[in-house]
Coordinates of C-alpha atoms in Angstrom, one line a residue:
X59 CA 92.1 115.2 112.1
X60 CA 90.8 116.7 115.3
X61 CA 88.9 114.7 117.5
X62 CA 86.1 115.9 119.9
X63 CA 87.4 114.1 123.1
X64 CA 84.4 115.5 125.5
X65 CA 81.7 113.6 122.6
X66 CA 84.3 110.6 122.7
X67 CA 84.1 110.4 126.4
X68 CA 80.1 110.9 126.6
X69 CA 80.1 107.6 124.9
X70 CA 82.3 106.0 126.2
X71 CA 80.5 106.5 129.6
X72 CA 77.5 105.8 128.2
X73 CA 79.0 102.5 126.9
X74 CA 80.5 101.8 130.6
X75 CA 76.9 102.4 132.1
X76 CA 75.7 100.2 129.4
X77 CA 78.0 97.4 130.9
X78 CA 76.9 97.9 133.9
X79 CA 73.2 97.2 133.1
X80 CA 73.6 94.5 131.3
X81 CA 75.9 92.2 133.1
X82 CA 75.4 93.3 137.0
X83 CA 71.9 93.6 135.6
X84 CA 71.0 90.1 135.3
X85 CA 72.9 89.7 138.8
X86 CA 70.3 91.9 140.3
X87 CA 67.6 89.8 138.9
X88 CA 69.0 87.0 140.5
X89 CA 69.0 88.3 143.7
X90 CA 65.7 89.8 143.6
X91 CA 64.5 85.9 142.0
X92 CA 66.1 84.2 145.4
X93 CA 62.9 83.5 147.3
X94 CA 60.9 82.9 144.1
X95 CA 63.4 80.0 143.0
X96 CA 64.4 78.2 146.4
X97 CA 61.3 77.1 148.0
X98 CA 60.4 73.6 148.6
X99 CA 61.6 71.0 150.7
X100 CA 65.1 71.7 149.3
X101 CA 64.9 75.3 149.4
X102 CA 68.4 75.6 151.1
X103 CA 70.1 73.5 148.4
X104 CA 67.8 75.8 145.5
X105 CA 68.9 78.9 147.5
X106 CA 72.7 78.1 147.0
X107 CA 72.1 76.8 143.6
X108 CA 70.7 80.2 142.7
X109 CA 73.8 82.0 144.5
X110 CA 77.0 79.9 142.8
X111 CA 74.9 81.1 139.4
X112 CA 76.7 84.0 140.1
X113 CA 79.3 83.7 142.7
X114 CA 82.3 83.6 140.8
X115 CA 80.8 86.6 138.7
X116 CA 78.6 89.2 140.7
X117 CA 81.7 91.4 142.1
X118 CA 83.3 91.7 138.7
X119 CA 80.3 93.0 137.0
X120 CA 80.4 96.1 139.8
X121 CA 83.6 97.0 138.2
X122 CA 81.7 98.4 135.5
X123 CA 80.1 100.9 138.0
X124 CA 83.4 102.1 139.6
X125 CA 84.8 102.7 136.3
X126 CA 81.7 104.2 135.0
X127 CA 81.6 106.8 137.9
X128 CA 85.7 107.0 138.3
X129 CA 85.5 108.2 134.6
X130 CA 82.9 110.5 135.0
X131 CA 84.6 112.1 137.9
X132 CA 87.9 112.4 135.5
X133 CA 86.0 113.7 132.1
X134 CA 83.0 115.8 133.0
X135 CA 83.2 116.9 136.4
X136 CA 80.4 119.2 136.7
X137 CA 78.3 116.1 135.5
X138 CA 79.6 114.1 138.8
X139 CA 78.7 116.8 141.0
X140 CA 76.2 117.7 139.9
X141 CA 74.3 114.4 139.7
X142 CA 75.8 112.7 142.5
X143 CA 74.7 115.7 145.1
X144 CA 71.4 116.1 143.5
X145 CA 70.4 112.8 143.7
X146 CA 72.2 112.3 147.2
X147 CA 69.4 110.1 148.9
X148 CA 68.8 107.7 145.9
X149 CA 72.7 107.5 145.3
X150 CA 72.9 106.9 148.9
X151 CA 70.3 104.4 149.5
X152 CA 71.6 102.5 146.6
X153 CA 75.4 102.5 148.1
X154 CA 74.0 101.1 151.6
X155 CA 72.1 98.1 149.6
X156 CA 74.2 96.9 147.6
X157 CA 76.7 96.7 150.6
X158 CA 74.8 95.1 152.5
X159 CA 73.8 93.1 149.6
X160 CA 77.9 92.3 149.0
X161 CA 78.0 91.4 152.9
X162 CA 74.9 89.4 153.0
X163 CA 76.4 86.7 150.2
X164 CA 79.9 86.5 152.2
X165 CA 78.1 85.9 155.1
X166 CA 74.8 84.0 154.8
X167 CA 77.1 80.4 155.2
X168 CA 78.8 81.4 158.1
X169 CA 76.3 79.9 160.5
X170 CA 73.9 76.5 159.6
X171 CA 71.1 78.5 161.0
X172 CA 68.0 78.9 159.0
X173 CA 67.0 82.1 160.5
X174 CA 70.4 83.6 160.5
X175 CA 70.5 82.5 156.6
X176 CA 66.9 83.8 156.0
X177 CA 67.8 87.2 157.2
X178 CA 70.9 87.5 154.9
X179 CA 68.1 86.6 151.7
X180 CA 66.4 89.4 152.7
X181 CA 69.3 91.2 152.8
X182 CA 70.1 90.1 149.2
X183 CA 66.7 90.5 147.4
X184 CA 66.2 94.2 149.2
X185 CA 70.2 95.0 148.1
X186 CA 68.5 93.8 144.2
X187 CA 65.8 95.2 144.4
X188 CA 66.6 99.0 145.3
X189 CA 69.4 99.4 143.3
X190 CA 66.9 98.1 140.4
X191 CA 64.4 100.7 140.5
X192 CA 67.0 103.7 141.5
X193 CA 69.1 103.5 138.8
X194 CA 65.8 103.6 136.2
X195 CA 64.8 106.3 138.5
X196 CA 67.8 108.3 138.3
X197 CA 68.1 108.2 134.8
X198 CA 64.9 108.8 133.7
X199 CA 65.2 112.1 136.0
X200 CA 68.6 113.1 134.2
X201 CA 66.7 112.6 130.9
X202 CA 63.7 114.7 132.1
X203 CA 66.1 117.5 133.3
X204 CA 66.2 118.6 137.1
X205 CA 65.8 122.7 138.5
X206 CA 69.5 123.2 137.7
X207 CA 70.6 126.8 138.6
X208 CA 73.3 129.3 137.0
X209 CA 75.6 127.6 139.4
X210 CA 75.3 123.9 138.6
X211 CA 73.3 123.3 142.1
X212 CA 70.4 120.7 141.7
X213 CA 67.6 122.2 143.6
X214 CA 65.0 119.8 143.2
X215 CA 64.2 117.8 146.3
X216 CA 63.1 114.0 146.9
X217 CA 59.4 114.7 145.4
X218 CA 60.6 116.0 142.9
X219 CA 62.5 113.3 141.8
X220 CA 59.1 111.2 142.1
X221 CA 57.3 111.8 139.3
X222 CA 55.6 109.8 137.0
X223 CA 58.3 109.8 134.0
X224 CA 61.0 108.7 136.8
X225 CA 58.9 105.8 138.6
X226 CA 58.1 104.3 135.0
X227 CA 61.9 104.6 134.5
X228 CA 62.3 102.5 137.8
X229 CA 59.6 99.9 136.9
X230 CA 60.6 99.4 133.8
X231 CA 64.5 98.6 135.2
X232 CA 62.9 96.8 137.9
X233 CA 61.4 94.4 135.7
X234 CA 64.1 94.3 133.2
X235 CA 66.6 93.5 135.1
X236 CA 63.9 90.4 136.4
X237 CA 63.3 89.2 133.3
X238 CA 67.2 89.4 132.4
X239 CA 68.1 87.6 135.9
X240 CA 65.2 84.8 135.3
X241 CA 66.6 84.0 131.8
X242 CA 70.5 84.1 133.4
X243 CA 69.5 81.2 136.0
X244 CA 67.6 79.2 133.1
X245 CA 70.9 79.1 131.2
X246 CA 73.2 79.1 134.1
X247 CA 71.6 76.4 135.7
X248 CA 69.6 72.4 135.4
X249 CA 66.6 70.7 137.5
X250 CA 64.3 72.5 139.4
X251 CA 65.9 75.8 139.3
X252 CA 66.0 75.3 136.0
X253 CA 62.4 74.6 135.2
X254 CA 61.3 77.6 137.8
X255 CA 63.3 79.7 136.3
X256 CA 61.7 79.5 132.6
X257 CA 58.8 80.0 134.5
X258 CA 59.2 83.1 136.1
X259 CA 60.9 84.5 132.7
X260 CA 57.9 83.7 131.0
X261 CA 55.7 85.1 133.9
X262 CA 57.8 88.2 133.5
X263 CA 57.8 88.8 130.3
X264 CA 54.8 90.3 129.5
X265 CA 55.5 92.6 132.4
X266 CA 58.8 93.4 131.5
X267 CA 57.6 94.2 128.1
X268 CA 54.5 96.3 129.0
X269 CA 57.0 98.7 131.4
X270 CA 59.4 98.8 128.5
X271 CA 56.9 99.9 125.8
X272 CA 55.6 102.9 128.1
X273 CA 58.7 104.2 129.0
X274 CA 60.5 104.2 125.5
X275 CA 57.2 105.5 124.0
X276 CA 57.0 109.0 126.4
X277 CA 60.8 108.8 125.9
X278 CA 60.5 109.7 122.3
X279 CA 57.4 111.6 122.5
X280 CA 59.2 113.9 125.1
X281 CA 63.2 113.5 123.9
X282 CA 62.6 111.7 121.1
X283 CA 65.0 111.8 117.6
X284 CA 65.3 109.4 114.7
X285 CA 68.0 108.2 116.3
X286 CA 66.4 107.1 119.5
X287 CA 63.4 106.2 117.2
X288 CA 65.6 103.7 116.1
X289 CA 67.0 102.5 119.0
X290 CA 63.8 101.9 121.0
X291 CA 62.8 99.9 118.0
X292 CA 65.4 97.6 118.4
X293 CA 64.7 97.3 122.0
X294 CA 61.0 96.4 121.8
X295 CA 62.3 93.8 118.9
X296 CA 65.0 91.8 121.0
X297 CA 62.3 92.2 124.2
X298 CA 60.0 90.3 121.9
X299 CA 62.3 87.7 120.5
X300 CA 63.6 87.6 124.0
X301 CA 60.3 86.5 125.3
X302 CA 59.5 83.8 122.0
X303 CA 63.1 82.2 122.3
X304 CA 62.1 81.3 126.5
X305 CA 58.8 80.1 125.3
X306 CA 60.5 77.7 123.3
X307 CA 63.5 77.3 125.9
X308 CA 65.7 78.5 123.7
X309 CA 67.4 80.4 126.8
X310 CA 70.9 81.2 125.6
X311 CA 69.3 82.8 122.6
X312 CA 67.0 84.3 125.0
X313 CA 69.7 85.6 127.3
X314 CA 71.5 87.6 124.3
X315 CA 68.2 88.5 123.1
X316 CA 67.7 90.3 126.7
X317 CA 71.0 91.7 126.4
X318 CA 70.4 93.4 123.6
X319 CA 67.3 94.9 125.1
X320 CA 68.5 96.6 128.2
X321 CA 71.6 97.7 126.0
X322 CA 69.6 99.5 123.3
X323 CA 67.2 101.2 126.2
X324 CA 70.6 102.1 127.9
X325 CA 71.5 103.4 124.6
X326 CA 68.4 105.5 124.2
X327 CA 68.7 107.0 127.2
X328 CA 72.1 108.6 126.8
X329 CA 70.7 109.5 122.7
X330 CA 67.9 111.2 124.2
X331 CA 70.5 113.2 126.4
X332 CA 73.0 113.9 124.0
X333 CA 74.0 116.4 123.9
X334 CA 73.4 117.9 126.9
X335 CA 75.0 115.6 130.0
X336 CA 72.4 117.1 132.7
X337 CA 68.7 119.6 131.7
X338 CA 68.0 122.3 132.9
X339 CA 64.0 122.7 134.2
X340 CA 64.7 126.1 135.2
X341 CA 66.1 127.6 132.1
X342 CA 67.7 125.5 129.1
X343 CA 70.6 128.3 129.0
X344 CA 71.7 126.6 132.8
X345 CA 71.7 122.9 130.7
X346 CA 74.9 120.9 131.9
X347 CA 76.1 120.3 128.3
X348 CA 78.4 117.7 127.0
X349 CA 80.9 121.2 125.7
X350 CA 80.6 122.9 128.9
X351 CA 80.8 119.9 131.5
X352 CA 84.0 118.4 129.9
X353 CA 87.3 119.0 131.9
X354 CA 90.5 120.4 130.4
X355 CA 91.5 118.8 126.8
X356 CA 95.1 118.0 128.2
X357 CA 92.9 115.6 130.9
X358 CA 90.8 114.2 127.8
X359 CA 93.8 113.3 126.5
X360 CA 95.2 111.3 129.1
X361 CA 92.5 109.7 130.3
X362 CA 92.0 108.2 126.8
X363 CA 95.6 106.8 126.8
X364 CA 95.1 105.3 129.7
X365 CA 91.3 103.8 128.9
X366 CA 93.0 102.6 125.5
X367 CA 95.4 100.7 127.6
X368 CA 93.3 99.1 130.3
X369 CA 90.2 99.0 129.3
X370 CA 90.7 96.0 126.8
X371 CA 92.6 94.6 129.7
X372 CA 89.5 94.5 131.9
X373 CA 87.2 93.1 129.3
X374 CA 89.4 90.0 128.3
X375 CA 90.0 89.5 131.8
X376 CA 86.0 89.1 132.7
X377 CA 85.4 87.3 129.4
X378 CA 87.9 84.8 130.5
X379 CA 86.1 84.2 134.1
X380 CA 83.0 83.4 132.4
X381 CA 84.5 80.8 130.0
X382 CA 85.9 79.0 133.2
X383 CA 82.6 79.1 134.9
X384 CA 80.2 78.8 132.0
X385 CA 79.1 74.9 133.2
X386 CA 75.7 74.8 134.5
X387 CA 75.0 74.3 138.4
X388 CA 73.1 71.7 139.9
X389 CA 72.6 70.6 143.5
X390 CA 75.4 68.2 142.9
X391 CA 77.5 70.9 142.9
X392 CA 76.0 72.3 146.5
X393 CA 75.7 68.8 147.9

């Protein structure tokens, strides 16, 4: 039996962006959440609360982007270059926040200074924030197609990359990955940040829901298939049940149910692509294509021996962390 290796890898990325969403997903929701949930006369105590949610888990989930990037460097080469030069400034902007984000939680304990530690928050909720909206951004634009010439160069400029489709994109993972990092906290942790939490999931739920519903819909009346029909479906469905299950604080049930949500819009995005890898606006005969992007089928080949062999690796190693640190955290634990 012959297998198509370049279609093999396409999913497979799309499966390691996928990750990616999900689980560094609710970490930027988190951050972004900071400020919301530590206020009060023990904001400082809420504010570290809110931080060892995810401190033993925030650097592994980024993992997911290396490897989602490393292996679209490896497999389709023409992909990487061409995305990651066209969209240079948003790629960019996004690399400089989430290091400063990844300095800012090393650092905001290094001093008991309330103004030094209030300018590391900042640092945090902007390094959430931006990467957030970018990524929706980003992809909603490699849906929609970009001026791609005969010679894989991206010539559309920052404007261009501002247009309606793309900023509903951004919204829409803006207040996803809100909604997702509200009902984290909720399950993650007890007592006020608890209670606060459920609030804001429940303020942003409707919000959430409203982004996801206009995006998904112009998705499939522009790129839309049966497949992706299907797919933004089951989206909307888990968003919904998502939203019911933290009205009745069912938040573990809630938390898959958000899961599921940002996978299947993940998953629609990459349907609605398939199987092209990056448009064409200029001419469809100058599409990026899943065939002609692929490198050499002797590369395929290794790389998938070597994703075979790791890969499984990575993921029982990361589901292991988050059985050790599944307990809740309370201020007793900060104290």
């Amino acid at each position: 039996m012959i297998v198509d290796l370049p279609t093999v890898w396409f999913v497979a990325i799309a499966v390691l962006w996928t990750g990616y969403f999900v689980l560094e997903g609710f970490d930027f929701g988190v951050g972004m959440l900071l400020p919301v949930l530590g206020r009060g006369r023990a904001a400082e105590a809420d504010r570290r609360v809110v931080i060892n949610a995810i401190g033993p888990v925030w650097d592994g989930n980024e993992v997911w982007l290396i490897t989602a990037v490393g292996a679209m460097f490896a497999a389709f080469p023409a992909w990487y270059a061409a995305t990651f030069s066209g969209f240079y400034l948003p790629v960019l902007l996004v690399l400089v926040a989430l290091i400063g984000r990844g300095v800012a939680f090393e650092y905001r304990g290094k001093r008991d200074d309330a103004r030094w530690r209030a300018r590391w928050d900042a640092a945090i909720v902007f390094g959430s924030a931006v990467p957030a909206f970018v990524w929706g951004l980003v992809f909603a634009n490699v849906v929609r197609g970009v001026e791609l010439d005969a010679d894989g160069v991206v010539r559309s400029g920052l404007v261009d990359l501002l247009n309606p489709y793309a900023l509903v994109g951004g919204m829409t993972t803006l207040a996803l990955f809100v909604l997702h990092g509200a009902v984290f906290l909720a399950l993650k942790t007890d007592g006020p940040v608890r209670r606060r939490a459920l609030a804001a999931a429940r303020t942003a739920a409707p919000v959430a829901g409203a982004a996801l519903f206009a995006f998904l819909m112009w998705t499939q009346a522009d790129h839309g298939s049966p497949a992706t029909a299907a797919l933004a479906a089951c989206a909307l469905g888990a968003l919904l049940a998502g939203a019911a299950l933290v009205a009745r604080g069912r938040e573990g049930w809630a938390f898959a149910a958000t899961a599921v949500a940002e996978a299947a819009t993940s998953a629609v995005v990459f349907a609605a692509l398939f199987p092209a890898v990056l448009p064409s606006l200029l001419d469809p005969a100058f599409d990026l294509t899943v065939a002609s992007a692929a490198s050499a089928p002797y590369t395929l080949g290794i790389l998938s021996w070597v994703g075979a062999l790791f890969l499984p690796l990575v993921v029982l190693y990361q589901s292991w962390s988050y059985w050790v640190f599944r307990r809740r955290v309370t201020r007793a634990h900060v104290s």
